[in-house]
Amino acid sequence: METLRGRHGTTVRIEADDSVFDAWYLHLPEDGQAPPRILHEIGELVGRQGRRTAPRRQAQEGLVSRVCAAYGDVNGLEGALRSCGLGDAPAYTVVVAASGGSGERGDAAAALAEALRHQKPVTFAAAALGEGEAVAVLAHEPGPGAEVPARLREVWPLLHACRPGAAPHAGVSDPVRRPADLRGALAQARYALEGARSTAPGAARVARLADLADLRTLLAGVPADVRAVYLDTVLGPLLRAGKGSNATLLETLEVFLAHNCSWARTAEALHLT
């Protein structure tokens, strides 16, 4: 990098086709060593290296589509894992990421892939979804899988610094042993993602399902329209019934929710035996 910043020579930046977090630099130590036409042709040649990843990208998109499908055959899922080099792994982890903020389409997939490249000795397949989200399937040994969230948290602030306008969030599932369990792992990762979004909407955050330790973050994974219907049909009559005994019921409910739905701690807080 010191050479690229130097005063001598010519440096040409070549943007990568498949990632906003990657680029090539073509540097000539002395000015005038090659005509501009030659530099342009060399740049095109280097740029084609990224385009050669198209078949692999298609295989990854196929795998993610199968994992996200509501129904599907396990054999097809296992075949998709093998096509991405993830077949017969001892364990798998699913990560769902969202760019957030002013992020552009594809930012989440690019950020997730960049972060996962630092996850040695983990191999992965990642692809973009609609609405600025991306899904990755990681194949690893059972032990290193537990380290995935910690390693992602180390890299995540660096990604945010590259794109300050897009606050990236990610949810990480628990490791699973069978391809048939990947859909359940996807659901876990999505709940964790919603928890990360709700607790830190303006900051970059990586969350696991185990991090959803209170009712607020747990409910973040429930769609807003479902919460609204529940509030209107179940709690609505209690709120509209007026005073009297309902005030005591509301107080009990508030204490119950404040203690994360623990009957024992609620009884202790209300001095009930």
Tab-separated table of C-alpha atoms in Angstrom:
chain	number	residue	atom	x	y	z
A	1	MET	CA	0.000	0.000	0.000
A	2	GLU	CA	2.908	2.373	0.655
A	3	THR	CA	4.020	1.776	-2.923
A	4	LEU	CA	0.561	2.573	-4.243
A	5	ARG	CA	0.479	5.816	-2.238
A	6	GLY	CA	3.932	6.887	-3.478
A	7	ARG	CA	4.558	9.852	-5.732
A	8	HIS	CA	6.259	7.875	-8.480
A	9	GLY	CA	4.660	5.676	-11.064
A	10	THR	CA	1.104	5.132	-12.224
A	11	THR	CA	-1.625	3.288	-10.303
A	12	VAL	CA	-4.879	2.168	-11.866
A	13	ARG	CA	-7.742	0.935	-9.684
A	14	ILE	CA	-9.862	-1.870	-11.160
A	15	GLU	CA	-13.212	-2.402	-9.490
A	16	ALA	CA	-14.291	-5.985	-8.856
A	17	ASP	CA	-17.485	-7.086	-10.564
A	18	ASP	CA	-18.790	-9.208	-7.704
A	19	SER	CA	-18.062	-7.195	-4.541
A	20	VAL	CA	-18.094	-3.565	-3.430
A	21	PHE	CA	-15.479	-4.503	-0.831
A	22	ASP	CA	-12.877	-5.731	-3.319
A	23	ALA	CA	-10.685	-4.132	-5.975
A	24	TRP	CA	-7.501	-4.737	-7.957
A	25	TYR	CA	-4.637	-2.239	-8.253
A	26	LEU	CA	-2.358	-2.153	-11.286
A	27	HIS	CA	0.859	-0.264	-10.469
A	28	LEU	CA	3.735	0.727	-12.766
A	29	PRO	CA	6.788	2.023	-10.861
A	30	GLU	CA	7.661	4.591	-13.541
A	31	ASP	CA	5.433	6.845	-15.613
A	32	GLY	CA	5.248	6.258	-19.321
A	33	GLN	CA	6.299	2.601	-19.258
A	34	ALA	CA	3.165	1.500	-21.076
A	35	PRO	CA	0.716	3.332	-23.338
A	36	PRO	CA	-2.807	3.932	-21.950
A	37	ARG	CA	-4.228	1.365	-24.393
A	38	ILE	CA	-2.020	-1.375	-22.906
A	39	LEU	CA	-3.022	-0.393	-19.374
A	40	HIS	CA	-6.683	-0.582	-20.353
A	41	GLU	CA	-6.230	-4.051	-21.889
A	42	ILE	CA	-4.380	-5.331	-18.829
A	43	GLY	CA	-7.128	-3.933	-16.611
A	44	GLU	CA	-9.766	-5.749	-18.665
A	45	LEU	CA	-7.799	-8.993	-18.349
A	46	VAL	CA	-7.583	-8.647	-14.572
A	47	GLY	CA	-11.250	-7.731	-14.356
A	48	ARG	CA	-12.243	-10.940	-16.134
A	49	GLN	CA	-10.908	-12.954	-13.210
A	50	GLY	CA	-13.974	-11.928	-11.168
A	51	ARG	CA	-16.346	-12.874	-14.003
A	52	ARG	CA	-15.087	-16.463	-13.922
A	53	THR	CA	-16.883	-16.925	-10.620
A	54	ALA	CA	-20.304	-16.823	-12.348
A	55	PRO	CA	-20.835	-20.651	-12.334
A	56	ARG	CA	-19.977	-20.814	-8.636
A	57	ARG	CA	-22.327	-17.905	-7.937
A	58	GLN	CA	-25.148	-19.742	-9.700
A	59	ALA	CA	-24.523	-22.868	-7.618
A	60	GLN	CA	-24.610	-20.805	-4.412
A	61	GLU	CA	-27.864	-19.135	-5.436
A	62	GLY	CA	-29.359	-22.559	-6.105
A	63	LEU	CA	-28.346	-23.807	-2.664
A	64	VAL	CA	-29.746	-20.760	-0.873
A	65	SER	CA	-33.012	-21.082	-2.829
A	66	ARG	CA	-33.386	-24.681	-1.666
A	67	VAL	CA	-32.646	-23.793	1.956
A	68	CYS	CA	-35.198	-20.953	1.839
A	69	ALA	CA	-37.898	-23.053	0.151
A	70	ALA	CA	-40.854	-23.899	2.367
A	71	TYR	CA	-40.785	-27.501	1.144
A	72	GLY	CA	-38.218	-29.502	-0.741
A	73	ASP	CA	-36.533	-32.860	-1.041
A	74	VAL	CA	-33.507	-33.592	1.104
A	75	ASN	CA	-31.711	-35.288	-1.785
A	76	GLY	CA	-31.908	-32.106	-3.837
A	77	LEU	CA	-30.577	-30.105	-0.902
A	78	GLU	CA	-27.684	-32.518	-0.419
A	79	GLY	CA	-26.891	-32.280	-4.138
A	80	ALA	CA	-26.878	-28.475	-3.938
A	81	LEU	CA	-24.480	-28.642	-0.982
A	82	ARG	CA	-22.123	-30.888	-2.964
A	83	SER	CA	-22.222	-28.541	-5.962
A	84	CYS	CA	-20.930	-25.775	-3.664
A	85	GLY	CA	-18.248	-27.965	-2.102
A	86	LEU	CA	-20.132	-28.240	1.196
A	87	GLY	CA	-21.286	-31.855	1.002
A	88	ASP	CA	-20.825	-34.347	3.849
A	89	ALA	CA	-19.691	-31.684	6.332
A	90	PRO	CA	-19.738	-32.575	10.056
A	91	ALA	CA	-21.746	-29.447	10.889
A	92	TYR	CA	-23.477	-26.470	9.269
A	93	THR	CA	-24.355	-22.958	10.411
A	94	VAL	CA	-26.702	-20.515	8.674
A	95	VAL	CA	-26.128	-16.742	8.698
A	96	VAL	CA	-28.674	-14.176	7.498
A	97	ALA	CA	-27.493	-10.597	6.908
A	98	ALA	CA	-29.189	-7.318	6.025
A	99	SER	CA	-27.511	-4.111	4.898
A	100	GLY	CA	-29.951	-1.672	6.528
A	101	GLY	CA	-29.717	2.101	6.344
A	102	SER	CA	-28.967	3.415	2.865
A	103	GLY	CA	-27.409	0.179	1.687
A	104	GLU	CA	-27.806	-0.736	-1.957
A	105	ARG	CA	-29.071	-3.997	-3.398
A	106	GLY	CA	-26.331	-6.611	-3.142
A	107	ASP	CA	-24.533	-4.878	-0.265
A	108	ALA	CA	-25.656	-7.489	2.257
A	109	ALA	CA	-24.361	-10.375	0.144
A	110	ALA	CA	-21.069	-8.591	-0.519
A	111	ALA	CA	-20.594	-7.722	3.157
A	112	LEU	CA	-21.479	-11.235	4.296
A	113	ALA	CA	-19.123	-12.882	1.790
A	114	GLU	CA	-16.307	-10.519	2.742
A	115	ALA	CA	-16.770	-11.245	6.444
A	116	LEU	CA	-16.942	-15.006	5.919
A	117	ARG	CA	-13.678	-15.039	3.987
A	118	HIS	CA	-12.064	-14.404	7.372
A	119	GLN	CA	-13.744	-17.465	8.918
A	120	LYS	CA	-10.934	-20.013	8.616
A	121	PRO	CA	-11.252	-23.025	8.528
A	122	VAL	CA	-14.887	-22.509	7.495
A	123	THR	CA	-16.100	-22.910	3.905
A	124	PHE	CA	-19.343	-21.267	2.816
A	125	ALA	CA	-21.828	-20.478	0.085
A	126	ALA	CA	-23.633	-17.111	0.137
A	127	ALA	CA	-26.231	-15.477	-2.087
A	128	ALA	CA	-28.416	-12.381	-2.077
A	129	LEU	CA	-32.150	-12.392	-1.436
A	130	GLY	CA	-34.704	-9.705	-2.145
A	131	GLU	CA	-35.142	-6.623	0.062
A	132	GLY	CA	-31.426	-6.181	0.795
A	133	GLU	CA	-30.854	-9.494	2.583
A	134	ALA	CA	-28.426	-12.363	2.065
A	135	VAL	CA	-28.122	-15.938	3.340
A	136	ALA	CA	-24.971	-17.996	3.824
A	137	VAL	CA	-24.524	-21.674	4.638
A	138	LEU	CA	-21.260	-22.495	6.425
A	139	ALA	CA	-19.691	-25.954	6.563
A	140	HIS	CA	-17.264	-26.611	9.405
A	141	GLU	CA	-16.092	-28.947	12.108
A	142	PRO	CA	-18.379	-29.031	15.188
A	143	GLY	CA	-15.898	-27.075	17.343
A	144	PRO	CA	-15.119	-24.077	15.066
A	145	GLY	CA	-18.813	-23.530	14.402
A	146	ALA	CA	-19.224	-22.147	17.908
A	147	GLU	CA	-16.618	-19.483	17.094
A	148	VAL	CA	-18.438	-18.116	14.040
A	149	PRO	CA	-20.416	-15.379	15.871
A	150	ALA	CA	-17.316	-14.157	17.729
A	151	ARG	CA	-15.259	-13.957	14.547
A	152	LEU	CA	-18.034	-12.174	12.688
A	153	ARG	CA	-18.272	-9.612	15.478
A	154	GLU	CA	-14.566	-8.841	15.025
A	155	VAL	CA	-14.950	-8.125	11.310
A	156	TRP	CA	-18.415	-6.509	11.309
A	157	PRO	CA	-17.316	-3.000	12.474
A	158	LEU	CA	-14.734	-2.914	9.653
A	159	LEU	CA	-17.475	-3.551	7.103
A	160	HIS	CA	-19.567	-0.785	8.646
A	161	ALA	CA	-16.595	1.576	8.378
A	162	CYS	CA	-16.347	0.820	4.643
A	163	ARG	CA	-20.017	1.716	4.120
A	164	PRO	CA	-21.029	4.055	7.000
A	165	GLY	CA	-24.426	4.729	5.463
A	166	ALA	CA	-25.418	1.063	5.636
A	167	ALA	CA	-25.610	-0.413	9.138
A	168	PRO	CA	-25.202	-4.159	8.555
A	169	HIS	CA	-26.926	-6.672	10.833
A	170	ALA	CA	-26.554	-10.427	10.938
A	171	GLY	CA	-28.240	-13.340	12.678
A	172	VAL	CA	-26.384	-16.607	13.305
A	173	SER	CA	-28.002	-19.990	13.907
A	174	ASP	CA	-26.806	-22.737	16.194
A	175	PRO	CA	-24.768	-25.430	14.394
A	176	VAL	CA	-26.752	-28.351	12.944
A	177	ARG	CA	-25.483	-31.762	11.883
A	178	ARG	CA	-27.865	-32.721	9.039
A	179	PRO	CA	-28.780	-30.960	5.788
A	180	ALA	CA	-32.435	-31.615	6.640
A	181	ASP	CA	-32.037	-29.275	9.641
A	182	LEU	CA	-30.861	-26.296	7.578
A	183	ARG	CA	-34.364	-24.843	7.235
A	184	GLY	CA	-34.740	-24.808	11.001
A	185	ALA	CA	-31.322	-23.163	11.283
A	186	LEU	CA	-32.477	-20.536	8.767
A	187	ALA	CA	-35.489	-19.737	10.972
A	188	GLN	CA	-33.176	-19.355	13.986
A	189	ALA	CA	-30.864	-17.015	12.075
A	190	ARG	CA	-33.782	-14.870	10.904
A	191	TYR	CA	-35.109	-14.480	14.432
A	192	ALA	CA	-31.629	-13.502	15.598
A	193	LEU	CA	-31.385	-10.984	12.742
A	194	GLU	CA	-34.663	-9.336	13.748
A	195	GLY	CA	-33.405	-9.170	17.328
A	196	ALA	CA	-30.221	-7.426	16.158
A	197	ARG	CA	-32.238	-4.954	14.103
A	198	SER	CA	-34.621	-4.110	16.934
A	199	THR	CA	-31.976	-3.626	19.632
A	200	ALA	CA	-29.416	-1.752	17.521
A	201	PRO	CA	-31.163	-0.299	14.438
A	202	GLY	CA	-28.507	2.330	13.738
A	203	ALA	CA	-25.416	0.297	14.557
A	204	ALA	CA	-23.756	-2.778	13.094
A	205	ARG	CA	-24.521	-5.892	15.121
A	206	VAL	CA	-24.219	-9.676	14.928
A	207	ALA	CA	-26.608	-11.709	17.111
A	208	ARG	CA	-27.258	-15.357	17.907
A	209	LEU	CA	-30.539	-16.875	18.966
A	210	ALA	CA	-29.092	-17.213	22.467
A	211	ASP	CA	-28.690	-13.405	22.578
A	212	LEU	CA	-32.481	-12.961	22.501
A	213	ALA	CA	-32.644	-13.069	26.265
A	214	ASP	CA	-35.638	-10.821	26.864
A	215	LEU	CA	-39.212	-10.625	25.643
A	216	ARG	CA	-38.657	-7.526	23.521
A	217	THR	CA	-36.006	-9.141	21.348
A	218	LEU	CA	-37.948	-12.406	21.178
A	219	LEU	CA	-41.053	-10.608	19.899
A	220	ALA	CA	-38.959	-8.789	17.286
A	221	GLY	CA	-39.041	-11.938	15.191
A	222	VAL	CA	-42.848	-12.019	15.135
A	223	PRO	CA	-44.328	-10.093	12.169
A	224	ALA	CA	-45.769	-6.693	13.097
A	225	ASP	CA	-49.250	-7.518	11.770
A	226	VAL	CA	-49.377	-10.671	13.931
A	227	ARG	CA	-48.407	-8.668	17.006
A	228	ALA	CA	-51.078	-6.088	16.186
A	229	VAL	CA	-53.829	-8.718	15.877
A	230	TYR	CA	-52.746	-10.342	19.142
A	231	LEU	CA	-52.760	-6.992	20.913
A	232	ASP	CA	-56.237	-6.134	19.642
A	233	THR	CA	-57.916	-9.503	20.240
A	234	VAL	CA	-56.223	-10.700	23.447
A	235	LEU	CA	-55.058	-7.602	25.306
A	236	GLY	CA	-57.544	-5.172	23.786
A	237	PRO	CA	-60.564	-6.276	25.874
A	238	LEU	CA	-58.500	-5.947	29.026
A	239	LEU	CA	-57.382	-2.416	28.127
A	240	ARG	CA	-60.900	-1.317	27.141
A	241	ALA	CA	-62.691	-2.753	30.169
A	242	GLY	CA	-62.061	0.241	32.401
A	243	LYS	CA	-60.767	0.308	35.963
A	244	GLY	CA	-61.442	-1.957	38.902
A	245	SER	CA	-59.960	-5.418	38.970
A	246	ASN	CA	-58.464	-4.881	35.528
A	247	ALA	CA	-55.923	-2.471	37.017
A	248	THR	CA	-54.580	-5.281	39.177
A	249	LEU	CA	-54.505	-7.630	36.207
A	250	LEU	CA	-52.595	-5.084	34.131
A	251	GLU	CA	-50.086	-4.540	36.915
A	252	THR	CA	-49.563	-8.294	37.216
A	253	LEU	CA	-49.091	-8.566	33.459
A	254	GLU	CA	-46.512	-5.761	33.418
A	255	VAL	CA	-44.516	-7.393	36.212
A	256	PHE	CA	-44.779	-10.770	34.465
A	257	LEU	CA	-43.422	-9.348	31.201
A	258	ALA	CA	-40.726	-7.354	33.001
A	259	HIS	CA	-39.450	-10.646	34.483
A	260	ASN	CA	-39.353	-12.368	31.087
A	261	CYS	CA	-42.478	-14.451	31.773
A	262	SER	CA	-41.066	-16.170	34.843
A	263	TRP	CA	-43.885	-17.161	37.206
A	264	ALA	CA	-41.507	-17.632	40.146
A	265	ARG	CA	-39.838	-14.217	39.810
A	266	THR	CA	-43.216	-12.539	39.206
A	267	ALA	CA	-44.606	-14.032	42.397
A	268	GLU	CA	-41.525	-12.942	44.314
A	269	ALA	CA	-41.761	-9.373	42.960
A	270	LEU	CA	-45.457	-9.175	43.898
A	271	HIS	CA	-44.792	-10.709	47.309
A	272	LEU	CA	-47.081	-13.638	46.581
A	273	THR	CA	-46.641	-17.042	48.223
